[in-house]
Coordinates of C-alpha atoms in Angstrom, one line a residue:
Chain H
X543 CA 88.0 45.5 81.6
X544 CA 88.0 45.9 85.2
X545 CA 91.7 46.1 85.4
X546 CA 91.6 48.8 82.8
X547 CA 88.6 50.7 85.0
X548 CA 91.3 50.6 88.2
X549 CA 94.1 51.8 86.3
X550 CA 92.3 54.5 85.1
X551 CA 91.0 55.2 88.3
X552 CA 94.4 55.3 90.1
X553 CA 95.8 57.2 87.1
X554 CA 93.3 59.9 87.7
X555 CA 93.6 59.7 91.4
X556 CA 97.5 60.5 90.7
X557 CA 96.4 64.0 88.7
X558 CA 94.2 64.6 90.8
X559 CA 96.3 64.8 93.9
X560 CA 99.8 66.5 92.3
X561 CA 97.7 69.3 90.4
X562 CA 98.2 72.5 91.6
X563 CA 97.2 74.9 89.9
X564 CA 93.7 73.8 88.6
X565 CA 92.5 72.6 86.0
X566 CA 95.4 73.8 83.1
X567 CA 97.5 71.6 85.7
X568 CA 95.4 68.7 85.5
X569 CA 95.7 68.8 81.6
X570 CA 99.8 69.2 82.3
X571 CA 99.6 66.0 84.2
X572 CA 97.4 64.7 81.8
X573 CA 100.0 64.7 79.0
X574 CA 102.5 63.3 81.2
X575 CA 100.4 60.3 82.8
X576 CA 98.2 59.2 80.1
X577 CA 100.6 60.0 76.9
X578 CA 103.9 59.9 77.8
X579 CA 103.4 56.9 80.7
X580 CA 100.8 54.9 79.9
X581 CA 100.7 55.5 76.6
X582 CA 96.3 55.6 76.1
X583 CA 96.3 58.6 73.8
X584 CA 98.5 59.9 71.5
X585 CA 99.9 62.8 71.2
X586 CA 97.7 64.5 68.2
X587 CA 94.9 62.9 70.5
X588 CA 96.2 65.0 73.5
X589 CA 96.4 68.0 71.3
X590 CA 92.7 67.6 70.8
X591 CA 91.4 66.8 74.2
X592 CA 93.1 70.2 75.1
X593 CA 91.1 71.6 72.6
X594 CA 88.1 70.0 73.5
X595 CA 88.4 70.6 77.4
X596 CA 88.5 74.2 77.0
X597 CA 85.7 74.8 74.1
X598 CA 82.9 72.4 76.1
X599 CA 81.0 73.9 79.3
X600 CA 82.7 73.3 83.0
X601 CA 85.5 72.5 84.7
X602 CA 88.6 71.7 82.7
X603 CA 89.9 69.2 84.6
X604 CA 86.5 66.9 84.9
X605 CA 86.2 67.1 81.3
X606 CA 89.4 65.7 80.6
X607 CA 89.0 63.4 82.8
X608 CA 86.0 62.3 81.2
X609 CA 86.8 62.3 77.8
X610 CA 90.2 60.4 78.5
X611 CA 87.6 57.5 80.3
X612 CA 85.4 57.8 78.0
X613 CA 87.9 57.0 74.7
X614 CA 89.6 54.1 76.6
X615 CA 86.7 52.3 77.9
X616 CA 83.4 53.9 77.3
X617 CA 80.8 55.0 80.1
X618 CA 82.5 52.8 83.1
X619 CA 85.7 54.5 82.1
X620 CA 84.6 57.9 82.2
X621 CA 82.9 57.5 85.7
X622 CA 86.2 55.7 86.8
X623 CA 88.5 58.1 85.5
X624 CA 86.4 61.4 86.8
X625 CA 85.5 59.5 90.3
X626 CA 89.7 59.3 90.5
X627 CA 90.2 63.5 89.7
X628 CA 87.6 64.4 92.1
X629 CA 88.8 62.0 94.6
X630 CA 92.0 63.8 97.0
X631 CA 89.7 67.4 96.2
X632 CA 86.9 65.2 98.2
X633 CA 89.1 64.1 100.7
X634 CA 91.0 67.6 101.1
X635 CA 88.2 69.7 100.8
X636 CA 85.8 68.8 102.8
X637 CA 88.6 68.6 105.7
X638 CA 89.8 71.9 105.5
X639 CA 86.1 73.1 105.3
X640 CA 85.6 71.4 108.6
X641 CA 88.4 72.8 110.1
X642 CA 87.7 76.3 109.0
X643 CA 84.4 76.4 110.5
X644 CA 86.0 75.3 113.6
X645 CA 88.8 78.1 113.9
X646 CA 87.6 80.7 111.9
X647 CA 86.9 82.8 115.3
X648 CA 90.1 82.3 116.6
X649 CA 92.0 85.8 116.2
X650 CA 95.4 84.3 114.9
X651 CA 93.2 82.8 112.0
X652 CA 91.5 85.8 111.5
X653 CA 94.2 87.6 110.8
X654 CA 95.8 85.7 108.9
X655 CA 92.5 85.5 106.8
X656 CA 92.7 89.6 106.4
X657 CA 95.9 89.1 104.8
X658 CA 94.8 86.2 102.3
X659 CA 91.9 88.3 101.1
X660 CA 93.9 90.4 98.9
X661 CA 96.5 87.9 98.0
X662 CA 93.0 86.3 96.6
X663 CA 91.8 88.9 94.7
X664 CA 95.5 89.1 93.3
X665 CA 95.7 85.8 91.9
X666 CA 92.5 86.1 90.1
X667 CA 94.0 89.4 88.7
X668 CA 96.5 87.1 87.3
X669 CA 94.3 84.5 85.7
X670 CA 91.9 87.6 84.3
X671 CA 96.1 89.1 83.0
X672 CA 97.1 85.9 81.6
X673 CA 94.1 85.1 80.1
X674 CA 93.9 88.4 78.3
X675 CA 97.5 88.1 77.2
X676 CA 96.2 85.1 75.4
X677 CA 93.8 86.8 74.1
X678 CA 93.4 90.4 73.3
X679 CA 95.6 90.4 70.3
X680 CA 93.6 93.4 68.1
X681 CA 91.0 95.9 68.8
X682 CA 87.9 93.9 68.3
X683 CA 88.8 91.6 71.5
X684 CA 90.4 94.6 73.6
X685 CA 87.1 96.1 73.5
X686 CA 85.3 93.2 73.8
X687 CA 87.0 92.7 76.7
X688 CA 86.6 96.2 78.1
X689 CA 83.0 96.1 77.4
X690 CA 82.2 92.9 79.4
X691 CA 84.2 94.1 82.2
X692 CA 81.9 97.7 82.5
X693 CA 78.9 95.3 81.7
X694 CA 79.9 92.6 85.1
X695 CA 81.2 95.6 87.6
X696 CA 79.2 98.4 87.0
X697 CA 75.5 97.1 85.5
X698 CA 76.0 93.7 87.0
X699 CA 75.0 91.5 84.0
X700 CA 74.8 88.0 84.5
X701 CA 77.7 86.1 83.3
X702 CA 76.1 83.7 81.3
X703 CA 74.5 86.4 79.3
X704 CA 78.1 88.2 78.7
X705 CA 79.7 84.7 77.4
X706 CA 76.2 84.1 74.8
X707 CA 77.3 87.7 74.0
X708 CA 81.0 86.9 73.5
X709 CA 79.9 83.7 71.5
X710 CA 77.6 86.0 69.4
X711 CA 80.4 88.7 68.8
X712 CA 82.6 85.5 67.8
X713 CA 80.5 84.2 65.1
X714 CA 79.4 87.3 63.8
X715 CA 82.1 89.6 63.6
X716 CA 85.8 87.7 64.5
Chain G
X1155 CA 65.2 88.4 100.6
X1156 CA 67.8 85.0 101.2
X1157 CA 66.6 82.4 99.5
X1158 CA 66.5 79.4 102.4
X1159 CA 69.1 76.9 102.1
X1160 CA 68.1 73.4 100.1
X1161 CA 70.2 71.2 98.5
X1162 CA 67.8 71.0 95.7
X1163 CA 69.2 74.5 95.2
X1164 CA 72.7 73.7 95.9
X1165 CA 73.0 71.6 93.2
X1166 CA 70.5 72.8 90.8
X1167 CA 72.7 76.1 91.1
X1168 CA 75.9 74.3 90.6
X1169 CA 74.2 72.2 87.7
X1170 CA 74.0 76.0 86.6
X1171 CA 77.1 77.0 86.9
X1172 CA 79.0 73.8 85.6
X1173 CA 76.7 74.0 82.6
X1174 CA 77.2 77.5 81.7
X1175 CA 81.0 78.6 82.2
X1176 CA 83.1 78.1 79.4
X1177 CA 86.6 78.5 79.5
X1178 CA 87.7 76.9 83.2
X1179 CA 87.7 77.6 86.4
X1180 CA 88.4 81.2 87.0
X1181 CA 85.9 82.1 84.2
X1182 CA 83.3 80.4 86.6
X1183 CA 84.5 82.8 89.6
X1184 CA 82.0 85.6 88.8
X1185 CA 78.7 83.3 88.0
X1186 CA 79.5 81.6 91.3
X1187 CA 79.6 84.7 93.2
X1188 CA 76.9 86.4 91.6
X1189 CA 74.6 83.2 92.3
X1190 CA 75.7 82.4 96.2
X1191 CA 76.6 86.3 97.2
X1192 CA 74.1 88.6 95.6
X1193 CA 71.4 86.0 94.5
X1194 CA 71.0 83.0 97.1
X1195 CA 73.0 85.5 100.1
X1196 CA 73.9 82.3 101.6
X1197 CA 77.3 83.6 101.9
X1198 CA 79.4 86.6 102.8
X1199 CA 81.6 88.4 99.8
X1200 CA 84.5 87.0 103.1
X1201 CA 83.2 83.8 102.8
X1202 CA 83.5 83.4 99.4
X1203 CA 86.8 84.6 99.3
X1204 CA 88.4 82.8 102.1
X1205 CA 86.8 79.6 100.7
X1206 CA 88.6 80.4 97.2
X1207 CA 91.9 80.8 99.5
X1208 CA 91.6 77.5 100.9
X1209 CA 90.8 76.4 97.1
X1210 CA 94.2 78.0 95.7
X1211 CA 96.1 75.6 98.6
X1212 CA 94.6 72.0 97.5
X1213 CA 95.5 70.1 94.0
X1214 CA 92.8 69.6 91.6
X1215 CA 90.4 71.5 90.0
X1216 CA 89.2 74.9 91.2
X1217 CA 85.5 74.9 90.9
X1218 CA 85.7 71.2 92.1
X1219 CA 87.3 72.1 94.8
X1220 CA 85.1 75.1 95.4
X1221 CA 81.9 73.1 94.8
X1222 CA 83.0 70.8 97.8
X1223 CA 84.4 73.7 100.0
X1224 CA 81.5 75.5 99.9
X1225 CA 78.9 72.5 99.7
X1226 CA 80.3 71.2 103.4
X1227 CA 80.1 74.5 105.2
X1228 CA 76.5 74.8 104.1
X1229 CA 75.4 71.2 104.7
X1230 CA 77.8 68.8 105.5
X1231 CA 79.7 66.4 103.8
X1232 CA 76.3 65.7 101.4
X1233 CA 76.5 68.5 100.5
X1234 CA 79.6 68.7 99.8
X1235 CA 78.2 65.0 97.3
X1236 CA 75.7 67.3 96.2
X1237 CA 77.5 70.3 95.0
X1238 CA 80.1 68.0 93.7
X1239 CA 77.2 66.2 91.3
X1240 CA 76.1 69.2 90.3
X1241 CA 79.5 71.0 89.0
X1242 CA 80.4 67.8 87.4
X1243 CA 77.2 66.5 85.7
X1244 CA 76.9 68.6 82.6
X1245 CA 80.5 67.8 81.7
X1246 CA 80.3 64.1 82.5
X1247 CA 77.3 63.8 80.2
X1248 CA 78.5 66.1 77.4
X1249 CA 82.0 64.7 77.3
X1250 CA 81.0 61.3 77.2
X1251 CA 79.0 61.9 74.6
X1252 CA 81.7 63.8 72.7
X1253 CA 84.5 60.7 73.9
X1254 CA 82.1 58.4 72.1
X1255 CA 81.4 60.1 69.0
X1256 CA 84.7 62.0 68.8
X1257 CA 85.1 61.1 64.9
X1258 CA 81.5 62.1 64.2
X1259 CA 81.5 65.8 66.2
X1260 CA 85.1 66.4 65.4
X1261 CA 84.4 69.0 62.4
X1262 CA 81.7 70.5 63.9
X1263 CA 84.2 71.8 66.8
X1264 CA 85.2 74.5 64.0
X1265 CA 82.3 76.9 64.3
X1266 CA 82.5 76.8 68.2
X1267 CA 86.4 77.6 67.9
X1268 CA 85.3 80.5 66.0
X1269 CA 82.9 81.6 68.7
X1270 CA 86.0 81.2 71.1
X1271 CA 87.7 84.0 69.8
X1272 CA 84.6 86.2 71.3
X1273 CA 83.8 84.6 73.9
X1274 CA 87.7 84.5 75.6
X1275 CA 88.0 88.3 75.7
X1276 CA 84.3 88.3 77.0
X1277 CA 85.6 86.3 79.9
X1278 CA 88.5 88.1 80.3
X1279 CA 86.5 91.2 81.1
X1280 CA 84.7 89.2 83.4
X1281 CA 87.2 87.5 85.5
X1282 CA 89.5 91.2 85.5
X1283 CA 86.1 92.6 87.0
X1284 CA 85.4 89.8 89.4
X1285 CA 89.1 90.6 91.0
X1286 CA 88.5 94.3 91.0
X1287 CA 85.1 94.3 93.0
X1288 CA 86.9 91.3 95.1
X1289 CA 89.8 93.7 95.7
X1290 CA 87.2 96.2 96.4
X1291 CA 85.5 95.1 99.5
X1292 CA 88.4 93.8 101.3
X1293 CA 89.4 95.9 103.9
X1294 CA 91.3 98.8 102.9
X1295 CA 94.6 99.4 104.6
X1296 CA 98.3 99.8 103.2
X1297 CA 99.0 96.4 104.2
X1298 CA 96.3 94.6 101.3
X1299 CA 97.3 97.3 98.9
X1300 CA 101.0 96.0 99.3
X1301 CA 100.3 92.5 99.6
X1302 CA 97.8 93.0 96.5
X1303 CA 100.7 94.3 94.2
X1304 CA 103.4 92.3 95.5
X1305 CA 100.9 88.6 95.0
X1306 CA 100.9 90.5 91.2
X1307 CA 104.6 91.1 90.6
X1308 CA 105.3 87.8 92.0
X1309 CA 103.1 85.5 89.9
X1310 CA 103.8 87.8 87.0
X1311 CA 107.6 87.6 87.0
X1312 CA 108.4 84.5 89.1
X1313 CA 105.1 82.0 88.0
X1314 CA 105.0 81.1 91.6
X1315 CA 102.1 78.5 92.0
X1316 CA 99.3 79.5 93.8
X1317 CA 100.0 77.7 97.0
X1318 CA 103.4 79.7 98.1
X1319 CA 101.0 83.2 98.0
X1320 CA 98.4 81.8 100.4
X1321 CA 101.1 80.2 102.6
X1322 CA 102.9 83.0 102.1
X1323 CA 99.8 85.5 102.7
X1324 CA 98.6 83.8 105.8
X1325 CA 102.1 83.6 107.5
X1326 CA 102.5 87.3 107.2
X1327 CA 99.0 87.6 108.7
X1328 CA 99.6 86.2 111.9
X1329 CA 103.5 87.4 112.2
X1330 CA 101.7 91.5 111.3
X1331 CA 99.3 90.9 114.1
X1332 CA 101.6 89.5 116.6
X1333 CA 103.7 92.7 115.7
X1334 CA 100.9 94.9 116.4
X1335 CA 100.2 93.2 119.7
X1336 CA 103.8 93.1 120.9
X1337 CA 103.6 96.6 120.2
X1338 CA 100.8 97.2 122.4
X1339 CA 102.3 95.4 125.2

């Protein structure tokens, strides 16, 4: 049991630490580490966690993590294998927080800051773009879509209220 | 009209957050602003965004990442522990649960896939939006317009990951300004 617990701790501590790219990374590793090399889940199994991952509430990547622990070895194994995803973000993190509070005057980092800004708001342009290619296949969605997006950054409707919507709009007319 | 800073409400928010954001990490983006920008003011629109550029550059999850990022400037490394808790509760309950009784939820899933199909476009619209009033209050000048459409074309046509932009980003940053100051020499 305990053996089990550490391997799926250092398992997790692997996707953890070579997933860039969030948490559709961290379900790429996923498939490599725990089906293809360690062999916990199959591979109709991993088709389903995917599933599952994206349909349930928060972060993709802790609740793979805590479905995978929680199928091999119940409630220890989810709180090993999530402890081991969240572990290098911890470590990382919380460094370059320190270190940005400590040179964020300095003007070098300042400007270098000015230029990141809009390579920011560019890269969520391209998850909003790639999610919609996914996804606005017909009319319904397309305006869906455009109406959520007036809704957010002209009335400024809180988001959870625009996803109940979405949900609604899903059951009812889709 | 700030709320003051607790870490009751650091993690009660990210409890919030983590609980109510379907669909990953960028879908959480605009709930995350809303709350800690325009709600709580306990950070800058500047803030925000320079946190989610040192996000792009780490591995792991976004809104983990985030949650710890933006948890240790307020208060520390607890609250980095705190913020952490709360983006990650919600999902270590449910999916346990779930992991548990896969066989037994398993066809219920159905009616929530169907939901899906409303609520992805929904958050679509929502994360498009989120970039557009990001892209809105950085400062205006040729030099974010360009880098703005060339980050787009790149990812778009090249899938460059994440982390080559910000290095990428910030390197042209400091070389633009040392231009501009050699200039002024």
């Amino acid at each position: 049991m305990l053996n089990t617990l550490i391997s799926l701790y250092l398992t997790f501590l692997k996707i953890g630490t070579f997933a860039f790219g969030g948490g559709l990374a961290v379900l790429a590793m996923i498939e490599k580490e725990v089906v293809i090399n360690q062999g916990w889940l199959t591979k109709s199994q991993y088709t389903e966690l995917v599933s599952i991952s994206e349909m349930t509430p928060g972060p993709i990547a802790i609740n793979s993590a805590t479905f995978v622990g929680a199928q091999i070895a119940g409630i220890p194994g989810a709180i090993a294998a999530t402890a081991g995803v969240v572990s290098m973000s911890l470590l990382l993190m919380s460094v370059l927080a320190k270190l940005l509070m400590r040179y964020q005057k300095i003007p070098q980092v300042q400007s270098a800051f000015t230029c990141l800004r809009p390579a920011v708001a560019a890269l969520v342009m391209c998850a909003g773009i790639s999610m919609g290619m996914g996804t606005i296949t017909e009319l319904l969605p397309a305006l869906l879509c455009a109406v959520s997006f007036v809704l957010v950054s002209h009335y400024k409707v809180n988001p959870i209220l625009i996803i109940l919507g979405g949900a609604v709009a899903g059951l009812t007319l889709m | 009209m700030d709320k003051p800073k607790s870490l009751r409400t650091l993690f009660l928010t990210f409890l919030k957050v983590g609980t109510f954001t379907l669909g990953g990490g960028y879908a959480m983006l605009p709930l995350l602003q809303k709350e800690f920008v325009d709600k709580l003011g306990w950070l800058s629109e500047e803030d925000f965004i320079d946190m989610l550029a040192l996000v792009q550059s780490v591995p792991g999850a976004m809104v983990v990442n985030l949650a710890i990022g933006l948890g240790h400037t307020l208060f520390g490394f607890r609250g980095a522990l705190v913020a952490l808790a709360g983006a990650t509760m919600s999902s270590l309950v449910m999916l346990t649960v779930i992991g548990l009784f896969f066989y037994e939820v398993k066809d219920k899933l159905s009616a929530v896939e169907h939901a899906f199909r409303g609520i992805n476009p929904a958050v679509t619209g929502m994360v498009l939006a989120s970039a557009v009033g990001m892209m809105a209050r950085v400062n205006k000048s040729a030099i974010s317009g360009a880098i703005f459409i060339i980050t787009v074309l790149v990812v778009a046509y090249f899938k460059l990951s994440p982390i080559y932009i910000i290095i990428g980003a910030a390197a042209a940053g400091v070389l633009l300004t040392r231009v501009k100051e050699g200039g002024h020499a």
